[in-house]
PDB file of C-alpha atoms in Angstrom:
ATOM      1  CA  MET A  68       0.000   0.000   0.000  1.00  0.00           C
ATOM      2  CA  VAL A  69       1.218   3.492  -0.834  1.00  0.00           C
ATOM      3  CA  ASP A  70       1.455   5.842   2.133  1.00  0.00           C
ATOM      4  CA  ARG A  71      -0.304   9.203   2.044  1.00  0.00           C
ATOM      5  CA  SER A  72       2.767  11.349   1.288  1.00  0.00           C
ATOM      6  CA  THR A  73       3.817   9.122  -1.625  1.00  0.00           C
ATOM      7  CA  GLY A  74       0.252   9.126  -2.933  1.00  0.00           C
ATOM      8  CA  ASP A  75       0.171  12.932  -2.733  1.00  0.00           C
ATOM      9  CA  MET A  76       3.479  13.125  -4.611  1.00  0.00           C
ATOM     10  CA  LEU A  77       2.142  10.853  -7.338  1.00  0.00           C
ATOM     11  CA  LEU A  78      -0.972  13.009  -7.655  1.00  0.00           C
ATOM     12  CA  ASN A  79       1.122  16.169  -7.725  1.00  0.00           C
ATOM     13  CA  ASN A  80       3.333  14.704 -10.455  1.00  0.00           C
ATOM     14  CA  LYS A  81       0.256  13.759 -12.455  1.00  0.00           C
ATOM     15  CA  GLU A  82      -1.165  17.259 -11.994  1.00  0.00           C
ATOM     16  CA  LYS A  83       2.178  18.800 -12.998  1.00  0.00           C
ATOM     17  CA  ASP A  84       2.318  16.612 -16.107  1.00  0.00           C
ATOM     18  CA  GLU A  85      -1.230  17.651 -17.021  1.00  0.00           C
ATOM     19  CA  LEU A  86      -0.430  21.336 -16.538  1.00  0.00           C
ATOM     20  CA  GLU A  87       2.733  20.997 -18.625  1.00  0.00           C
ATOM     21  CA  PHE A  88       0.731  19.295 -21.395  1.00  0.00           C
ATOM     22  CA  GLN A  89      -1.853  22.099 -21.298  1.00  0.00           C
ATOM     23  CA  LYS A  90       0.915  24.714 -21.443  1.00  0.00           C
ATOM     24  CA  VAL A  91       2.546  23.111 -24.481  1.00  0.00           C
ATOM     25  CA  PHE A  92      -0.843  22.646 -26.134  1.00  0.00           C
ATOM     26  CA  LEU A  93      -1.779  26.316 -25.642  1.00  0.00           C
ATOM     27  CA  GLU A  94       1.620  27.510 -26.877  1.00  0.00           C
ATOM     28  CA  THR A  95       1.290  25.352 -29.976  1.00  0.00           C
ATOM     29  CA  GLU A  96      -2.256  26.572 -30.567  1.00  0.00           C
ATOM     30  CA  LYS A  97      -1.059  30.179 -30.273  1.00  0.00           C
ATOM     31  CA  GLU A  98       1.746  29.548 -32.800  1.00  0.00           C
ATOM     32  CA  MET A  99      -0.709  27.932 -35.218  1.00  0.00           C
ATOM     33  CA  LYS A 100      -3.106  30.888 -34.967  1.00  0.00           C
ATOM     34  CA  LEU A 101      -0.256  33.315 -35.615  1.00  0.00           C
ATOM     35  CA  LEU A 102       0.841  31.303 -38.641  1.00  0.00           C
ATOM     36  CA  ASP A 103      -2.754  31.241 -39.887  1.00  0.00           C
ATOM     37  CA  GLN A 104      -2.981  35.028 -39.532  1.00  0.00           C
ATOM     38  CA  GLN A 105       0.286  35.499 -41.403  1.00  0.00           C
ATOM     39  CA  LEU A 106      -0.868  33.162 -44.157  1.00  0.00           C
ATOM     40  CA  ASN A 107      -4.200  34.962 -44.466  1.00  0.00           C
ATOM     41  CA  ARG A 108      -2.401  38.320 -44.663  1.00  0.00           C
ATOM     42  CA  ALA A 109      -0.104  36.991 -47.390  1.00  0.00           C
ATOM     43  CA  TYR A 110      -3.139  35.722 -49.353  1.00  0.00           C
ATOM     44  CA  LEU A 111      -4.883  39.084 -49.003  1.00  0.00           C
ATOM     45  CA  ASP A 112      -1.728  40.898 -50.094  1.00  0.00           C
ATOM     46  CA  LYS A 113      -1.307  38.403 -52.963  1.00  0.00           C
ATOM     47  CA  ASP A 114       2.243  37.830 -51.755  1.00  0.00           C
ATOM     48  CA  THR A 115       2.916  34.435 -53.320  1.00  0.00           C
ATOM     49  CA  ASP A 116       6.517  34.346 -52.060  1.00  0.00           C
ATOM     50  CA  LYS A 117       5.314  34.765 -48.474  1.00  0.00           C
ATOM     51  CA  VAL A 118       2.568  32.170 -49.006  1.00  0.00           C
ATOM     52  CA  HIS A 119       5.157  29.653 -50.249  1.00  0.00           C
ATOM     53  CA  GLU A 120       7.448  30.528 -47.350  1.00  0.00           C
ATOM     54  CA  LEU A 121       4.683  29.923 -44.799  1.00  0.00           C
ATOM     55  CA  TYR A 122       3.054  26.993 -46.545  1.00  0.00           C
ATOM     56  CA  PRO A 123       5.687  25.139 -48.610  1.00  0.00           C
TER      57      PRO A 123
END
């Protein structure tokens, strides 16, 4: 049987892992939105070089 302090540590590690996953997910989502905005701007500006740079 796992004692209380070890159980709490395991839960804390699981919570930390979940928070780290959420952080990475949100950072990735933010980067994707920025890339999408840049791509949309390049399309609107008819900047084919920029479009190919962003979306090879």
